[in-house]
Short mmCIF file of N, CA and C in Angstrom, two decimals:
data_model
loop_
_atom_site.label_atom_id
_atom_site.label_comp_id
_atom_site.label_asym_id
_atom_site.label_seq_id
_atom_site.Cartn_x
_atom_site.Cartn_y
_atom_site.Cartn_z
N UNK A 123 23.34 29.99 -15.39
CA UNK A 123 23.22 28.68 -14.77
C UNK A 123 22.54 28.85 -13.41
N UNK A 124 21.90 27.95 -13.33
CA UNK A 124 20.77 27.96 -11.83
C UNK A 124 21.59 27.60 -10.59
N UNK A 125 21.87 27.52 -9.89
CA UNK A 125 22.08 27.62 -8.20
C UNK A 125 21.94 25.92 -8.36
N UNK A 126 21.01 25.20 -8.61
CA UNK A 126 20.83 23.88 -8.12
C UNK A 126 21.28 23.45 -9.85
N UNK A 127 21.92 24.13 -10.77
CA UNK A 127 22.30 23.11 -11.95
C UNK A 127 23.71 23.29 -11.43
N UNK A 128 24.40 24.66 -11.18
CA UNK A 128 25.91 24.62 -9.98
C UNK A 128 25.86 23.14 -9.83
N UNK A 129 25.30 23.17 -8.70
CA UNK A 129 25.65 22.02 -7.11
C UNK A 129 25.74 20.27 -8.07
N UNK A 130 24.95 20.26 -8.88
CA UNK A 130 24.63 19.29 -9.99
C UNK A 130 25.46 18.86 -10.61
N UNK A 131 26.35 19.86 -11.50
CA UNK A 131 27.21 19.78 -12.66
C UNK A 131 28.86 19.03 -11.50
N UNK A 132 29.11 19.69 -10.54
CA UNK A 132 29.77 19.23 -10.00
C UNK A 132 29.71 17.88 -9.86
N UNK A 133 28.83 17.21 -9.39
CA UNK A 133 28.67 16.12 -9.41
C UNK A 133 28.56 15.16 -11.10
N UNK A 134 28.49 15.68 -11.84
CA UNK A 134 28.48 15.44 -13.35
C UNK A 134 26.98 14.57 -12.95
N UNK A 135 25.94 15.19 -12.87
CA UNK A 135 24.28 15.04 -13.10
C UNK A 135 23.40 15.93 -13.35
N UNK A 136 24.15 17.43 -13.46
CA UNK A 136 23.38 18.32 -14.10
C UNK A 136 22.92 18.11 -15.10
N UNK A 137 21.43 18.48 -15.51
CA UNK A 137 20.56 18.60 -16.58
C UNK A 137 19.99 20.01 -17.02
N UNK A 138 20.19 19.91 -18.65
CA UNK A 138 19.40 20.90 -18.69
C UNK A 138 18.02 20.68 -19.46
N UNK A 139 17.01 22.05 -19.37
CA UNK A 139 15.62 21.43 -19.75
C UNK A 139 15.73 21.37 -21.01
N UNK A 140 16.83 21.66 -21.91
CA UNK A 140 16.68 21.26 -23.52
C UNK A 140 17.03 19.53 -23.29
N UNK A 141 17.59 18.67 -22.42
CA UNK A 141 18.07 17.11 -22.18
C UNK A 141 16.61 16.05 -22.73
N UNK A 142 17.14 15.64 -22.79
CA UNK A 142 16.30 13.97 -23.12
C UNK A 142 15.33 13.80 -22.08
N UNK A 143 14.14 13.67 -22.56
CA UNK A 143 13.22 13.91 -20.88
C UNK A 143 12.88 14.62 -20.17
N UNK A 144 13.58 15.71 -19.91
CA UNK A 144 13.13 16.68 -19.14
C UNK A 144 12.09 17.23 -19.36
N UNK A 145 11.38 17.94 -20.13
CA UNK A 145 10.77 18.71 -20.55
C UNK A 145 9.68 17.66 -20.33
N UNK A 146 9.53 16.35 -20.23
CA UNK A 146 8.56 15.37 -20.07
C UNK A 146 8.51 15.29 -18.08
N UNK A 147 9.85 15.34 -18.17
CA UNK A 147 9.70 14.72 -16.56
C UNK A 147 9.06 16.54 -15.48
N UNK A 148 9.29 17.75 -15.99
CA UNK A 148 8.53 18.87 -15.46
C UNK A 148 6.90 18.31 -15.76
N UNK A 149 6.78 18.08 -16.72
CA UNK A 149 5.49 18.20 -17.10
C UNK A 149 4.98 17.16 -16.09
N UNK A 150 5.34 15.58 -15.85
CA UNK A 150 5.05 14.98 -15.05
C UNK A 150 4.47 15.24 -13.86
N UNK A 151 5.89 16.10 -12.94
CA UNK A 151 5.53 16.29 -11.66
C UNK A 151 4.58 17.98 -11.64
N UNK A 152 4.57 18.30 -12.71
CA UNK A 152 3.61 19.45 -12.99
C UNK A 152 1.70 18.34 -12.45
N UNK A 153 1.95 18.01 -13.27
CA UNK A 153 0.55 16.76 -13.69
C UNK A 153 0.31 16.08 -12.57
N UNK A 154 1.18 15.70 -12.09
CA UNK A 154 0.62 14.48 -10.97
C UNK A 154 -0.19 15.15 -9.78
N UNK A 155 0.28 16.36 -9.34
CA UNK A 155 -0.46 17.04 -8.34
C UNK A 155 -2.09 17.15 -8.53
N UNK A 156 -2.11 18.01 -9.60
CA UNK A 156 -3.77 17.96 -9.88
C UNK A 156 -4.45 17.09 -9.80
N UNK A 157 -4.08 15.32 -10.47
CA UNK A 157 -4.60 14.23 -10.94
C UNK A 157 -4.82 14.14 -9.26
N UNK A 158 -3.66 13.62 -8.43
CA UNK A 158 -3.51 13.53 -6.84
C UNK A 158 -5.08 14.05 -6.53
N UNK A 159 -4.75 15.47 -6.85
CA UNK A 159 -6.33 16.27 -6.09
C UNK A 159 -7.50 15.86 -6.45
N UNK A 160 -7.74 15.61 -7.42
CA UNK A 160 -8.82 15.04 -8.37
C UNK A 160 -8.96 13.57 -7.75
N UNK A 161 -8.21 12.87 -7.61
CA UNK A 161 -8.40 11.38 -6.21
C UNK A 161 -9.12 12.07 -5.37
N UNK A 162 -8.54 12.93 -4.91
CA UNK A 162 -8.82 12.88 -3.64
C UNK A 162 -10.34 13.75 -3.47
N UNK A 163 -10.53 14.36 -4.68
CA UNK A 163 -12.17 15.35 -4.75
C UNK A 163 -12.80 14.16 -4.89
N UNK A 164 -13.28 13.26 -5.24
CA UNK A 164 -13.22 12.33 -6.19
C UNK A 164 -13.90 11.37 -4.57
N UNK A 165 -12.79 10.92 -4.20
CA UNK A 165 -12.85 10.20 -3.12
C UNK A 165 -13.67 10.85 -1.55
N UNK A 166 -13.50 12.00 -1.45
CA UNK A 166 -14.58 13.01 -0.96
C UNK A 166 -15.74 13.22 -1.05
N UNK A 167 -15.55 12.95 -2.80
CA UNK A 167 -17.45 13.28 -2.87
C UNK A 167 -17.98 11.45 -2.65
N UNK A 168 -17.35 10.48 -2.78
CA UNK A 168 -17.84 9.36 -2.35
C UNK A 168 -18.12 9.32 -0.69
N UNK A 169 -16.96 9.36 -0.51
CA UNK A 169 -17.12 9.13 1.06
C UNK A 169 -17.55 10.05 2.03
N UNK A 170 -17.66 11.23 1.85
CA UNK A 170 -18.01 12.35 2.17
C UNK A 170 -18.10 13.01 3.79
N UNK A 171 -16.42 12.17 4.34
CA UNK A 171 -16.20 11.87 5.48
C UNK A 171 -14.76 12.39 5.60
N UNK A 172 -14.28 13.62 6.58
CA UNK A 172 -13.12 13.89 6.07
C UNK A 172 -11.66 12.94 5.91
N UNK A 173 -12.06 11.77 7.73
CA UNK A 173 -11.11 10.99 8.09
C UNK A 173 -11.19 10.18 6.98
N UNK A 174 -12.12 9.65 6.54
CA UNK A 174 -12.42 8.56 5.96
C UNK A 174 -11.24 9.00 4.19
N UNK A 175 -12.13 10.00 3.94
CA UNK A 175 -11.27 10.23 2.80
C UNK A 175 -10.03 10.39 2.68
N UNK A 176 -9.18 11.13 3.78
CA UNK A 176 -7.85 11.38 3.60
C UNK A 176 -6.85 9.71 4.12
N UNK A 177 -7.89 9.16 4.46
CA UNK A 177 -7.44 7.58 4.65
C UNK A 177 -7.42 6.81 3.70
N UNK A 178 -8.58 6.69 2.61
CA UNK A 178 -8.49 6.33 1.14
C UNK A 178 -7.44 7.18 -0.29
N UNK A 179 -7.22 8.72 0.27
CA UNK A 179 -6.69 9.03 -0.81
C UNK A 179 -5.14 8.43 -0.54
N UNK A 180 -4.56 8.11 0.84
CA UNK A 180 -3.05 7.87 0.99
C UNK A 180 -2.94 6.46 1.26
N UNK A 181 -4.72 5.52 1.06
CA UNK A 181 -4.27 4.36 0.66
C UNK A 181 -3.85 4.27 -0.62
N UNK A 182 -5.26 5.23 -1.52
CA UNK A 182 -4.65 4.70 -2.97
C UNK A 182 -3.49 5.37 -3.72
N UNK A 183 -2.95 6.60 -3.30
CA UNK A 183 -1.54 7.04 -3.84
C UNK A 183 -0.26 6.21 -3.60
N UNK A 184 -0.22 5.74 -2.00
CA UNK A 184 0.60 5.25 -1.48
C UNK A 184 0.86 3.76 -0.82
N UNK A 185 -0.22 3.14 -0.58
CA UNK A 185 -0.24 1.83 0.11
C UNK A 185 -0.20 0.73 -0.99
N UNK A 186 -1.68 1.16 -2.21
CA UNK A 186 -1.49 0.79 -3.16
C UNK A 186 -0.97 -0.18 -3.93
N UNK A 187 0.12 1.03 -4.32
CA UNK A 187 1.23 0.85 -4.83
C UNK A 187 2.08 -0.44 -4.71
N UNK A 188 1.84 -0.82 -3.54
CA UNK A 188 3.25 -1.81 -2.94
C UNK A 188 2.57 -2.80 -2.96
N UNK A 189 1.03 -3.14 -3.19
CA UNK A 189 0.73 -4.40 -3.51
C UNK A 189 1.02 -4.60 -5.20
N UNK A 190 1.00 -3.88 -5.78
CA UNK A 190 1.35 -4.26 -6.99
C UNK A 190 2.68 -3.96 -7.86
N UNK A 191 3.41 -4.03 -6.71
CA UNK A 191 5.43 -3.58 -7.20
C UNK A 191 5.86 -5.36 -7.25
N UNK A 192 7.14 -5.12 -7.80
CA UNK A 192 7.46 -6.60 -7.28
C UNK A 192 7.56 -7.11 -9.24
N UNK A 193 8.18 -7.75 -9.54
CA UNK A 193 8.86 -8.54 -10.75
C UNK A 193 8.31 -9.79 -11.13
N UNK A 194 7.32 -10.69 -10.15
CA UNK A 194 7.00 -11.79 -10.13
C UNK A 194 5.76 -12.10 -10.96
N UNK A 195 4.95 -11.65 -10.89
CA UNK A 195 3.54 -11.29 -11.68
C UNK A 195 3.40 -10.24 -12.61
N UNK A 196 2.89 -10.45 -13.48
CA UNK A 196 3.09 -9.62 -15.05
C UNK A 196 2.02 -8.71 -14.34
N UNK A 197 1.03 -9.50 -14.51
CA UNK A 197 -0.54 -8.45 -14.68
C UNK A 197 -0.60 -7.54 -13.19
N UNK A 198 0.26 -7.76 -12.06
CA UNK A 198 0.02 -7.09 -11.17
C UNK A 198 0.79 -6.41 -11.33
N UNK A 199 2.00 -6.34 -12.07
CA UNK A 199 3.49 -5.26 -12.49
C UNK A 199 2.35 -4.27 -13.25
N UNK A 200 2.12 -4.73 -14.05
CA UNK A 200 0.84 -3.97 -15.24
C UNK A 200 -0.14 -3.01 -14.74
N UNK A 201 -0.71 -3.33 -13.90
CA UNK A 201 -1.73 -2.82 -12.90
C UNK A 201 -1.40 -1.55 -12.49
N UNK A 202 0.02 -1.62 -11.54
CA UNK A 202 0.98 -1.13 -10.67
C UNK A 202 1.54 -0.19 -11.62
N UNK A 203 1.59 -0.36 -12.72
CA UNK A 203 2.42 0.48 -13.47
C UNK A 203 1.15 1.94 -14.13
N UNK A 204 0.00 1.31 -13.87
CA UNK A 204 -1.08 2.24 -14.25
C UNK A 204 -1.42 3.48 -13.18
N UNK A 205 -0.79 3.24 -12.11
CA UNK A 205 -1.32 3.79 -11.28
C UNK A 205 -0.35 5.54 -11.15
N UNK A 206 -1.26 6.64 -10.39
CA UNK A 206 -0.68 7.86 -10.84
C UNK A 206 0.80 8.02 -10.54
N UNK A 207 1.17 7.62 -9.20
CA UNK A 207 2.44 8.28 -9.39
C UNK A 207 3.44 7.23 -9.35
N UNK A 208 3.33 5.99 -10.09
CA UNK A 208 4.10 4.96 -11.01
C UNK A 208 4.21 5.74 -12.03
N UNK A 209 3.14 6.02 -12.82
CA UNK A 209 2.80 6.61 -14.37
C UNK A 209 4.11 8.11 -13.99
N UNK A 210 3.71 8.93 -12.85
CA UNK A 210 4.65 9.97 -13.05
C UNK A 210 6.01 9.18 -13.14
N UNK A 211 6.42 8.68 -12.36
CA UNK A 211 7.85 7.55 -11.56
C UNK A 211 8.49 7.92 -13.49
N UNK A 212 7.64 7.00 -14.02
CA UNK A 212 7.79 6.62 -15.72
C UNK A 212 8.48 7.63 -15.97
N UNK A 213 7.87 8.31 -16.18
CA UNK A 213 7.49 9.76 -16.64
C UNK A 213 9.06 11.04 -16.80
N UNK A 214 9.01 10.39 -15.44
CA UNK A 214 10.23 11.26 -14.98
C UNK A 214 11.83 11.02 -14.79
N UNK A 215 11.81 9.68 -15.76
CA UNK A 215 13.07 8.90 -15.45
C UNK A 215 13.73 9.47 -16.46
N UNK A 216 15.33 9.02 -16.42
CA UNK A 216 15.97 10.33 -17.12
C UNK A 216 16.29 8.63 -18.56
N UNK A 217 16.27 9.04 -19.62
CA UNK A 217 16.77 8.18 -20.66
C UNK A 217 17.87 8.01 -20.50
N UNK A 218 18.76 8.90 -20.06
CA UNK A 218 20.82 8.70 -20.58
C UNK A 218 21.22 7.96 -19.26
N UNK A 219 19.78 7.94 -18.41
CA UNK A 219 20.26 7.17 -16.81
C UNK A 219 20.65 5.52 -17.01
N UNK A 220 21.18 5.22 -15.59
CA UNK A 220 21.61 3.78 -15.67
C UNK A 220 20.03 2.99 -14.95
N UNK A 221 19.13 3.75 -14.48
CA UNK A 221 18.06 2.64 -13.73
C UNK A 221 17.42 1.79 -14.66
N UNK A 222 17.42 0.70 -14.05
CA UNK A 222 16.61 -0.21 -14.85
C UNK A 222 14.93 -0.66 -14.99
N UNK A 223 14.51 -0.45 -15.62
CA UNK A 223 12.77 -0.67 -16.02
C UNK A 223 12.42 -1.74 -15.22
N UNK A 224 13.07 -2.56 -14.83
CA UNK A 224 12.47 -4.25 -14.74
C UNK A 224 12.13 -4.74 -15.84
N UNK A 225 11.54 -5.84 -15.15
CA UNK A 225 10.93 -7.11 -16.64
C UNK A 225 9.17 -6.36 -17.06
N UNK A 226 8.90 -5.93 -16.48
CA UNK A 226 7.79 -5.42 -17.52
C UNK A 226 7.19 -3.80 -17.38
N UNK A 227 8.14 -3.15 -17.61
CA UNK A 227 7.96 -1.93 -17.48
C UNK A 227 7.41 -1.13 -18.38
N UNK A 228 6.56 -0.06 -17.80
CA UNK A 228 4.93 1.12 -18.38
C UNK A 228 5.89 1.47 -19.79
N UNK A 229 5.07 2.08 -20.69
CA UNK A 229 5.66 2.72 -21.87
C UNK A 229 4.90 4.14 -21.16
N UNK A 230 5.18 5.21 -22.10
CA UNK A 230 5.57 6.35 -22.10
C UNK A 230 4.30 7.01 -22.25
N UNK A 231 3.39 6.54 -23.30
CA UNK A 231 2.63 6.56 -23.98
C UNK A 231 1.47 5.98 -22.69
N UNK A 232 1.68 4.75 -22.20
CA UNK A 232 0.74 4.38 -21.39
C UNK A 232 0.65 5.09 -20.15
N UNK A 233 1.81 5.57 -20.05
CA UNK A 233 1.60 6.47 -18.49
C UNK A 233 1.16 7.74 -18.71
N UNK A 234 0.87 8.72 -20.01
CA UNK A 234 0.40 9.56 -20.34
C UNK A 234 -0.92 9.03 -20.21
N UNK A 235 -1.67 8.10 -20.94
CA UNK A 235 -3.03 7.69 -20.53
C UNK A 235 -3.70 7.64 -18.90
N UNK A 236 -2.44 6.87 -18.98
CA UNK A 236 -2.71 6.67 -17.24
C UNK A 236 -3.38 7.66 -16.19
N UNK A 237 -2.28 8.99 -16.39
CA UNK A 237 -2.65 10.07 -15.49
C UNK A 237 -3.92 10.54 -16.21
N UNK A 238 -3.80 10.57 -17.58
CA UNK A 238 -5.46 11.29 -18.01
C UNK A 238 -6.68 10.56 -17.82
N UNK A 239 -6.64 8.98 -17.66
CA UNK A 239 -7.90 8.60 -17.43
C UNK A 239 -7.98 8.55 -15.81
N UNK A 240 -6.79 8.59 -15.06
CA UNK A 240 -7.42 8.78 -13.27
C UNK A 240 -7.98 10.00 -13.15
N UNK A 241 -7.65 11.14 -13.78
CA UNK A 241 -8.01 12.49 -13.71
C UNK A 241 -9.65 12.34 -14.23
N UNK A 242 -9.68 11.92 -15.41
CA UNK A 242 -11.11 11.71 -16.32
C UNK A 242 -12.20 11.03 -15.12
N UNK A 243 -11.32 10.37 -14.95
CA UNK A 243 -12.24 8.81 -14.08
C UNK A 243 -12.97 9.45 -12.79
N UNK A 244 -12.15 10.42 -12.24
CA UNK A 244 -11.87 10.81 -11.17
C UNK A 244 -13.14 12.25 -10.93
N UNK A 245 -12.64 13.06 -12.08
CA UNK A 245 -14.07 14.17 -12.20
C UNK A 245 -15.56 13.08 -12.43
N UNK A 246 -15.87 12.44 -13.58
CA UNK A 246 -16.69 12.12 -13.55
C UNK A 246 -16.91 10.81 -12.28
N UNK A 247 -16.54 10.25 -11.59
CA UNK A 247 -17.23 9.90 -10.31
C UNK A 247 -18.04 10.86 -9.69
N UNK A 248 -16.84 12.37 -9.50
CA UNK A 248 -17.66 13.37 -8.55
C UNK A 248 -18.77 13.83 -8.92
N UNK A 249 -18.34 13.87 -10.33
CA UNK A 249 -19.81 14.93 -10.77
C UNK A 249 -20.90 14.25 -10.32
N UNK A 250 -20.98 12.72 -10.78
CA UNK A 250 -21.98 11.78 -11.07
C UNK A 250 -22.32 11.45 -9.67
N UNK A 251 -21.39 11.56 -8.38
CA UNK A 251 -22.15 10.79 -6.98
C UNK A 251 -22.62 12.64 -6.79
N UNK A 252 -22.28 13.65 -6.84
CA UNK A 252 -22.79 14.68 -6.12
C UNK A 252 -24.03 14.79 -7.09
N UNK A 253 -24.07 14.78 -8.19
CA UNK A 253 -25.53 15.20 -8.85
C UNK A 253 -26.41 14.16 -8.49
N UNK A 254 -26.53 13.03 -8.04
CA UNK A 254 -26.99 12.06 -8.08
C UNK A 254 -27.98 11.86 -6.27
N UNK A 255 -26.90 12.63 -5.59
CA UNK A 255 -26.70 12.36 -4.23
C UNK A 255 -27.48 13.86 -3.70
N UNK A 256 -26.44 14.88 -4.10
CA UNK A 256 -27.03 16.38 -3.43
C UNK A 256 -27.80 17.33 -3.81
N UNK A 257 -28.68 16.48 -4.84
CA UNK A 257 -29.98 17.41 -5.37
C UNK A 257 -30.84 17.96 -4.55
#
């Protein structure tokens, strides 16, 4: 038993990686980092400004986000729910837990897309503004 499944089990919230999810929710926060970097290469080779970029990559990871949270509007819940580390959020929630989805919450399936087309989306911007740009 691990040191941090100890401290866990005490509390009766230890997991192990054979559990419901887990093995999804590593992979998640495995995933989200790269995709993250890939914004942010991505957003670099556009702006090609250091301030500038590290100002766009922690608008769009983090500022984002909070325009499109909130229960009231479907298509902006929808939106919000596409985005990378919503899609991880998904990702990484435990099934046997008590949190609740809200009224229109990502499927499983869509937040797997999610992170692969920001990643997809994300190389081909760069490739396409640097070949385009630094010939």
């Amino acid at each position: 038993m691990i040191s941090a499944d100890a401290m866990l089990a005490s509390r009766h919230v230890g997991l192990s990686i054979h559990g419901p999810g887990c093995l999804r929710a590593v992979t998640a926060y495995a995933l989200v980092i790269p995709v993250s970097a890939l914004i942010g290469m991505a957003l670099g080779a556009v702006l090609r400004h250091a301030t500038a970029s590290i100002v766009a990559v922690v608008g769009t990871l983090f500022v984002l986000p909070m325009l499109f949270g909130g229960e009231r509007y479907r298509l902006l819940k929808e939106i919000g729910n596409h985005l990378p580390l919503a899609a991880q959020a998904r990702l990484s929630l435990n099934p046997d837990g008590h949190t609740s989805l809200g009224e229109y919450p990502a499927t499983i399936t869509g937040s797997w897309t999610a992170l692969a087309a920001w990643a997809l989306l994300s190389v081909a911007v760069a490739v396409i503004v640097v070949r385009r740009r630094d010939v």
